[in-house]
Amino acid sequence: AIHGAALARDGHGVLIIGPSGSGKTTACLSLTRAGYKCLSDDHPLLRWHGGVPELLWFPGRISVTDRTVGWFPELEAAQDRFRQDSRKRSFELEEISGYPPVGGTCRPVLLLFPRITECAASVLEPMPKARALEELLPQTLMVTDPAMATRQFQTMADLVRVTPAYRLHFGEDPERLPELVDPLLGRAATG
């Protein structure tokens, strides 16, 4: 399990990784409303299948802040379906009109590490593989068994080795995210 959001388009996946409050859910919703299929908003599962990484669907409610709701009119209109959780409100994505169905599996071809910034326009920049691994590891399950920890580390290192990683400097334009991600997904899927 990875603390992140996972989405698929045409069998190719985007894994959005980061701590709480980094913009994962907002990015997930922006891509989902643009036609990406949501595999998980919080804890996708990763396995190696046939020598390549594969993201697995892991269902769950989507938890949002008021700020995130404000960016998506369809969420504002559906607030009567939300459930109050400890700090956020949550809903089932299937309850929101206009979003594609959830579920499935895919091969991750793009890693995004969001960071909310004070800029107006979002920007993506390539991340060095060592930095991507450094930020990915704390977002995985803590394992105390030495053999399992070694295997987990190797799995994450292999994921970063074969998957391009980008820092997403998330601005005040979440609706623009598909414009930034689509070309990278296309290149990664064919490269």
PDB file of C-alpha atoms in Angstrom:
ATOM      1  CA  ALA A   1       0.000   0.000   0.000  1.00  0.00           C
ATOM      2  CA  ILE A   2       1.125   3.517  -0.816  1.00  0.00           C
ATOM      3  CA  HIS A   3      -0.272   6.731   0.662  1.00  0.00           C
ATOM      4  CA  GLY A   4      -1.327   8.288  -2.599  1.00  0.00           C
ATOM      5  CA  ALA A   5      -3.916   8.497  -5.328  1.00  0.00           C
ATOM      6  CA  ALA A   6      -3.887   6.235  -8.373  1.00  0.00           C
ATOM      7  CA  LEU A   7      -5.606   6.888 -11.675  1.00  0.00           C
ATOM      8  CA  ALA A   8      -5.715   5.100 -15.017  1.00  0.00           C
ATOM      9  CA  ARG A   9      -6.287   6.082 -18.605  1.00  0.00           C
ATOM     10  CA  ASP A  10      -6.116   3.521 -21.406  1.00  0.00           C
ATOM     11  CA  GLY A  11      -4.329   1.042 -19.124  1.00  0.00           C
ATOM     12  CA  HIS A  12      -1.618   3.512 -18.126  1.00  0.00           C
ATOM     13  CA  GLY A  13      -1.433   4.830 -14.593  1.00  0.00           C
ATOM     14  CA  VAL A  14      -0.583   7.986 -12.730  1.00  0.00           C
ATOM     15  CA  LEU A  15       0.445   7.592  -9.104  1.00  0.00           C
ATOM     16  CA  ILE A  16       0.163  10.792  -7.044  1.00  0.00           C
ATOM     17  CA  ILE A  17       2.231  10.462  -3.873  1.00  0.00           C
ATOM     18  CA  GLY A  18       2.558  12.710  -0.862  1.00  0.00           C
ATOM     19  CA  PRO A  19       1.652  13.426   2.737  1.00  0.00           C
ATOM     20  CA  SER A  20      -1.763  14.647   3.833  1.00  0.00           C
ATOM     21  CA  GLY A  21      -2.451  18.184   2.676  1.00  0.00           C
ATOM     22  CA  SER A  22      -0.149  18.063  -0.356  1.00  0.00           C
ATOM     23  CA  GLY A  23      -2.947  18.177  -2.950  1.00  0.00           C
ATOM     24  CA  LYS A  24      -3.333  14.478  -3.837  1.00  0.00           C
ATOM     25  CA  THR A  25      -7.126  14.437  -3.656  1.00  0.00           C
ATOM     26  CA  THR A  26      -7.534  17.705  -5.549  1.00  0.00           C
ATOM     27  CA  ALA A  27      -5.229  16.364  -8.284  1.00  0.00           C
ATOM     28  CA  CYS A  28      -7.131  13.067  -8.298  1.00  0.00           C
ATOM     29  CA  LEU A  29     -10.479  14.808  -8.721  1.00  0.00           C
ATOM     30  CA  SER A  30      -9.151  17.107 -11.449  1.00  0.00           C
ATOM     31  CA  LEU A  31      -7.907  14.151 -13.489  1.00  0.00           C
ATOM     32  CA  THR A  32     -10.978  12.021 -12.760  1.00  0.00           C
ATOM     33  CA  ARG A  33     -13.369  14.666 -14.028  1.00  0.00           C
ATOM     34  CA  ALA A  34     -11.224  14.802 -17.214  1.00  0.00           C
ATOM     35  CA  GLY A  35     -11.877  11.111 -17.887  1.00  0.00           C
ATOM     36  CA  TYR A  36      -9.236   9.294 -15.848  1.00  0.00           C
ATOM     37  CA  LYS A  37     -10.500   6.295 -13.885  1.00  0.00           C
ATOM     38  CA  CYS A  38      -9.872   6.528 -10.137  1.00  0.00           C
ATOM     39  CA  LEU A  39      -8.288   3.390  -8.680  1.00  0.00           C
ATOM     40  CA  SER A  40      -7.834   4.837  -5.216  1.00  0.00           C
ATOM     41  CA  ASP A  41      -7.725   8.240  -3.625  1.00  0.00           C
ATOM     42  CA  ASP A  42      -5.744   7.276  -0.571  1.00  0.00           C
ATOM     43  CA  HIS A  43      -4.182   3.798  -0.508  1.00  0.00           C
ATOM     44  CA  PRO A  44      -3.621   2.133  -3.867  1.00  0.00           C
ATOM     45  CA  LEU A  45      -1.913  -1.217  -3.861  1.00  0.00           C
ATOM     46  CA  LEU A  46       1.209  -1.927  -5.900  1.00  0.00           C
ATOM     47  CA  ARG A  47       2.497  -5.296  -7.023  1.00  0.00           C
ATOM     48  CA  TRP A  48       4.923  -6.653  -9.572  1.00  0.00           C
ATOM     49  CA  HIS A  49       3.162  -8.765 -12.162  1.00  0.00           C
ATOM     50  CA  GLY A  50       5.028 -10.311 -15.082  1.00  0.00           C
ATOM     51  CA  GLY A  51       8.115  -8.235 -14.315  1.00  0.00           C
ATOM     52  CA  VAL A  52       6.341  -4.857 -14.407  1.00  0.00           C
ATOM     53  CA  PRO A  53       4.677  -2.775 -11.691  1.00  0.00           C
ATOM     54  CA  GLU A  54       0.889  -2.856 -11.510  1.00  0.00           C
ATOM     55  CA  LEU A  55      -1.476  -0.602  -9.565  1.00  0.00           C
ATOM     56  CA  LEU A  56      -4.524  -2.301  -8.099  1.00  0.00           C
ATOM     57  CA  TRP A  57      -7.870  -0.786  -7.306  1.00  0.00           C
ATOM     58  CA  PHE A  58      -8.476  -0.191  -3.606  1.00  0.00           C
ATOM     59  CA  PRO A  59     -11.908   1.338  -2.942  1.00  0.00           C
ATOM     60  CA  GLY A  60     -12.631   3.938  -0.335  1.00  0.00           C
ATOM     61  CA  ARG A  61     -14.381   7.183   0.343  1.00  0.00           C
ATOM     62  CA  ILE A  62     -12.830  10.403  -0.915  1.00  0.00           C
ATOM     63  CA  SER A  63     -12.128  12.926   1.826  1.00  0.00           C
ATOM     64  CA  VAL A  64     -12.081  16.602   0.893  1.00  0.00           C
ATOM     65  CA  THR A  65     -11.544  19.998   2.458  1.00  0.00           C
ATOM     66  CA  ASP A  66     -13.853  22.934   1.863  1.00  0.00           C
ATOM     67  CA  ARG A  67     -11.155  24.455  -0.361  1.00  0.00           C
ATOM     68  CA  THR A  68     -11.187  21.410  -2.647  1.00  0.00           C
ATOM     69  CA  VAL A  69     -14.994  21.385  -2.783  1.00  0.00           C
ATOM     70  CA  GLY A  70     -14.905  25.047  -3.858  1.00  0.00           C
ATOM     71  CA  TRP A  71     -12.914  24.205  -7.000  1.00  0.00           C
ATOM     72  CA  PHE A  72     -15.432  21.669  -8.301  1.00  0.00           C
ATOM     73  CA  PRO A  73     -19.036  22.856  -8.858  1.00  0.00           C
ATOM     74  CA  GLU A  74     -20.341  19.274  -9.033  1.00  0.00           C
ATOM     75  CA  LEU A  75     -19.032  18.677  -5.512  1.00  0.00           C
ATOM     76  CA  GLU A  76     -20.628  21.852  -4.212  1.00  0.00           C
ATOM     77  CA  ALA A  77     -23.943  20.679  -5.667  1.00  0.00           C
ATOM     78  CA  ALA A  78     -23.643  17.224  -4.054  1.00  0.00           C
ATOM     79  CA  GLN A  79     -22.687  18.237  -0.512  1.00  0.00           C
ATOM     80  CA  ASP A  80     -25.898  16.782   0.913  1.00  0.00           C
ATOM     81  CA  ARG A  81     -24.368  13.321   0.215  1.00  0.00           C
ATOM     82  CA  PHE A  82     -21.157  14.054   2.135  1.00  0.00           C
ATOM     83  CA  ARG A  83     -20.381  12.491   5.486  1.00  0.00           C
ATOM     84  CA  GLN A  84     -18.515  14.479   8.149  1.00  0.00           C
ATOM     85  CA  ASP A  85     -15.293  12.757   9.160  1.00  0.00           C
ATOM     86  CA  SER A  86     -12.814  13.885  11.797  1.00  0.00           C
ATOM     87  CA  ARG A  87     -11.298  16.832   9.880  1.00  0.00           C
ATOM     88  CA  LYS A  88     -12.713  16.521   6.391  1.00  0.00           C
ATOM     89  CA  ARG A  89     -15.917  15.492   4.673  1.00  0.00           C
ATOM     90  CA  SER A  90     -16.123  12.382   2.527  1.00  0.00           C
ATOM     91  CA  PHE A  91     -18.174  10.853  -0.261  1.00  0.00           C
ATOM     92  CA  GLU A  92     -18.251   7.916  -2.661  1.00  0.00           C
ATOM     93  CA  LEU A  93     -17.065   8.978  -6.110  1.00  0.00           C
ATOM     94  CA  GLU A  94     -19.822   6.914  -7.746  1.00  0.00           C
ATOM     95  CA  GLU A  95     -22.379   9.259  -6.145  1.00  0.00           C
ATOM     96  CA  ILE A  96     -21.120  12.278  -8.100  1.00  0.00           C
ATOM     97  CA  SER A  97     -22.548  12.785 -11.565  1.00  0.00           C
ATOM     98  CA  GLY A  98     -20.113  13.065 -14.466  1.00  0.00           C
ATOM     99  CA  TYR A  99     -17.256  10.993 -13.054  1.00  0.00           C
ATOM    100  CA  PRO A 100     -16.213   7.733 -14.733  1.00  0.00           C
ATOM    101  CA  PRO A 101     -16.610   4.465 -12.819  1.00  0.00           C
ATOM    102  CA  VAL A 102     -13.870   3.480 -10.368  1.00  0.00           C
ATOM    103  CA  GLY A 103     -11.884   0.249 -10.352  1.00  0.00           C
ATOM    104  CA  GLY A 104      -9.430  -1.707 -12.459  1.00  0.00           C
ATOM    105  CA  THR A 105      -5.685  -2.169 -12.688  1.00  0.00           C
ATOM    106  CA  CYS A 106      -2.962  -0.483 -14.713  1.00  0.00           C
ATOM    107  CA  ARG A 107       0.765  -0.137 -15.154  1.00  0.00           C
ATOM    108  CA  PRO A 108       2.057   3.056 -13.522  1.00  0.00           C
ATOM    109  CA  VAL A 109       3.907   5.151 -16.096  1.00  0.00           C
ATOM    110  CA  LEU A 110       4.026   8.458 -14.237  1.00  0.00           C
ATOM    111  CA  LEU A 111       4.757   9.455 -10.621  1.00  0.00           C
ATOM    112  CA  LEU A 112       3.613  12.863  -9.399  1.00  0.00           C
ATOM    113  CA  PHE A 113       4.704  14.408  -6.113  1.00  0.00           C
ATOM    114  CA  PRO A 114       2.410  17.397  -5.442  1.00  0.00           C
ATOM    115  CA  ARG A 115       3.257  20.386  -3.318  1.00  0.00           C
ATOM    116  CA  ILE A 116       0.719  23.165  -2.856  1.00  0.00           C
ATOM    117  CA  THR A 117       2.280  26.500  -3.730  1.00  0.00           C
ATOM    118  CA  GLU A 118       1.213  30.116  -3.621  1.00  0.00           C
ATOM    119  CA  CYS A 119       1.501  30.555  -7.387  1.00  0.00           C
ATOM    120  CA  ALA A 120      -1.418  31.056  -9.758  1.00  0.00           C
ATOM    121  CA  ALA A 121      -0.377  28.473 -12.368  1.00  0.00           C
ATOM    122  CA  SER A 122       0.611  24.880 -11.674  1.00  0.00           C
ATOM    123  CA  VAL A 123       3.965  23.667 -12.980  1.00  0.00           C
ATOM    124  CA  LEU A 124       5.447  20.205 -13.443  1.00  0.00           C
ATOM    125  CA  GLU A 125       9.207  19.675 -13.263  1.00  0.00           C
ATOM    126  CA  PRO A 126      11.187  16.444 -13.606  1.00  0.00           C
ATOM    127  CA  MET A 127      12.427  14.979 -10.324  1.00  0.00           C
ATOM    128  CA  PRO A 128      15.709  13.155  -9.845  1.00  0.00           C
ATOM    129  CA  LYS A 129      15.118   9.464  -9.135  1.00  0.00           C
ATOM    130  CA  ALA A 130      16.938   9.619  -5.784  1.00  0.00           C
ATOM    131  CA  ARG A 131      14.679  12.463  -4.623  1.00  0.00           C
ATOM    132  CA  ALA A 132      11.564  10.613  -5.811  1.00  0.00           C
ATOM    133  CA  LEU A 133      12.577   7.517  -3.834  1.00  0.00           C
ATOM    134  CA  GLU A 134      13.333   9.672  -0.784  1.00  0.00           C
ATOM    135  CA  GLU A 135       9.805  11.127  -0.908  1.00  0.00           C
ATOM    136  CA  LEU A 136       8.109   7.832  -1.790  1.00  0.00           C
ATOM    137  CA  LEU A 137       9.468   5.690   1.057  1.00  0.00           C
ATOM    138  CA  PRO A 138       7.786   7.586   3.943  1.00  0.00           C
ATOM    139  CA  GLN A 139       4.448   7.174   2.118  1.00  0.00           C
ATOM    140  CA  THR A 140       4.567   3.368   2.291  1.00  0.00           C
ATOM    141  CA  LEU A 141       3.653   1.046   5.135  1.00  0.00           C
ATOM    142  CA  MET A 142       6.147   0.848   7.970  1.00  0.00           C
ATOM    143  CA  VAL A 143       7.541  -2.672   8.030  1.00  0.00           C
ATOM    144  CA  THR A 144       9.586  -3.988  10.954  1.00  0.00           C
ATOM    145  CA  ASP A 145      10.458  -7.442   9.622  1.00  0.00           C
ATOM    146  CA  PRO A 146      13.958  -7.055   8.075  1.00  0.00           C
ATOM    147  CA  ALA A 147      13.304  -9.358   5.115  1.00  0.00           C
ATOM    148  CA  MET A 148       9.981  -7.683   4.328  1.00  0.00           C
ATOM    149  CA  ALA A 149      11.513  -4.214   4.726  1.00  0.00           C
ATOM    150  CA  THR A 150      14.275  -5.134   2.269  1.00  0.00           C
ATOM    151  CA  ARG A 151      11.719  -6.428  -0.233  1.00  0.00           C
ATOM    152  CA  GLN A 152       9.564  -3.306   0.166  1.00  0.00           C
ATOM    153  CA  PHE A 153      12.553  -1.009  -0.323  1.00  0.00           C
ATOM    154  CA  GLN A 154      13.585  -2.902  -3.454  1.00  0.00           C
ATOM    155  CA  THR A 155      10.034  -2.759  -4.834  1.00  0.00           C
ATOM    156  CA  MET A 156       9.857   1.010  -4.357  1.00  0.00           C
ATOM    157  CA  ALA A 157      13.370   1.505  -5.769  1.00  0.00           C
ATOM    158  CA  ASP A 158      12.386  -0.543  -8.832  1.00  0.00           C
ATOM    159  CA  LEU A 159       9.203   1.500  -9.260  1.00  0.00           C
ATOM    160  CA  VAL A 160      11.157   4.758  -9.228  1.00  0.00           C
ATOM    161  CA  ARG A 161      13.812   3.306 -11.534  1.00  0.00           C
ATOM    162  CA  VAL A 162      11.298   2.436 -14.287  1.00  0.00           C
ATOM    163  CA  THR A 163       8.782   5.285 -13.856  1.00  0.00           C
ATOM    164  CA  PRO A 164       9.361   8.972 -14.664  1.00  0.00           C
ATOM    165  CA  ALA A 165       8.765  11.233 -11.654  1.00  0.00           C
ATOM    166  CA  TYR A 166       7.675  14.868 -11.542  1.00  0.00           C
ATOM    167  CA  ARG A 167       7.212  17.483  -8.870  1.00  0.00           C
ATOM    168  CA  LEU A 168       3.814  19.122  -9.214  1.00  0.00           C
ATOM    169  CA  HIS A 169       3.929  22.685  -7.937  1.00  0.00           C
ATOM    170  CA  PHE A 170       0.180  22.934  -7.441  1.00  0.00           C
ATOM    171  CA  GLY A 171      -1.203  26.431  -7.993  1.00  0.00           C
ATOM    172  CA  GLU A 172      -4.705  27.887  -7.977  1.00  0.00           C
ATOM    173  CA  ASP A 173      -5.704  26.169 -11.241  1.00  0.00           C
ATOM    174  CA  PRO A 174      -6.581  22.520 -10.555  1.00  0.00           C
ATOM    175  CA  GLU A 175      -8.793  22.426 -13.658  1.00  0.00           C
ATOM    176  CA  ARG A 176      -5.626  22.835 -15.768  1.00  0.00           C
ATOM    177  CA  LEU A 177      -3.898  19.730 -14.414  1.00  0.00           C
ATOM    178  CA  PRO A 178      -5.083  17.395 -17.225  1.00  0.00           C
ATOM    179  CA  GLU A 179      -3.411  19.737 -19.765  1.00  0.00           C
ATOM    180  CA  LEU A 180      -0.121  19.256 -17.940  1.00  0.00           C
ATOM    181  CA  VAL A 181      -0.418  15.528 -17.260  1.00  0.00           C
ATOM    182  CA  ASP A 182      -1.898  14.235 -20.545  1.00  0.00           C
ATOM    183  CA  PRO A 183       1.229  14.878 -22.667  1.00  0.00           C
ATOM    184  CA  LEU A 184       3.515  13.340 -20.033  1.00  0.00           C
ATOM    185  CA  LEU A 185       1.278  10.290 -19.733  1.00  0.00           C
ATOM    186  CA  GLY A 186       1.272   9.894 -23.508  1.00  0.00           C
ATOM    187  CA  ARG A 187       5.064  10.127 -23.735  1.00  0.00           C
ATOM    188  CA  ALA A 188       5.638   7.792 -20.808  1.00  0.00           C
ATOM    189  CA  ALA A 189       3.155   5.245 -22.160  1.00  0.00           C
ATOM    190  CA  THR A 190       4.873   5.083 -25.561  1.00  0.00           C
ATOM    191  CA  GLY A 191       8.459   5.467 -24.328  1.00  0.00           C
TER     192      GLY A 191
END
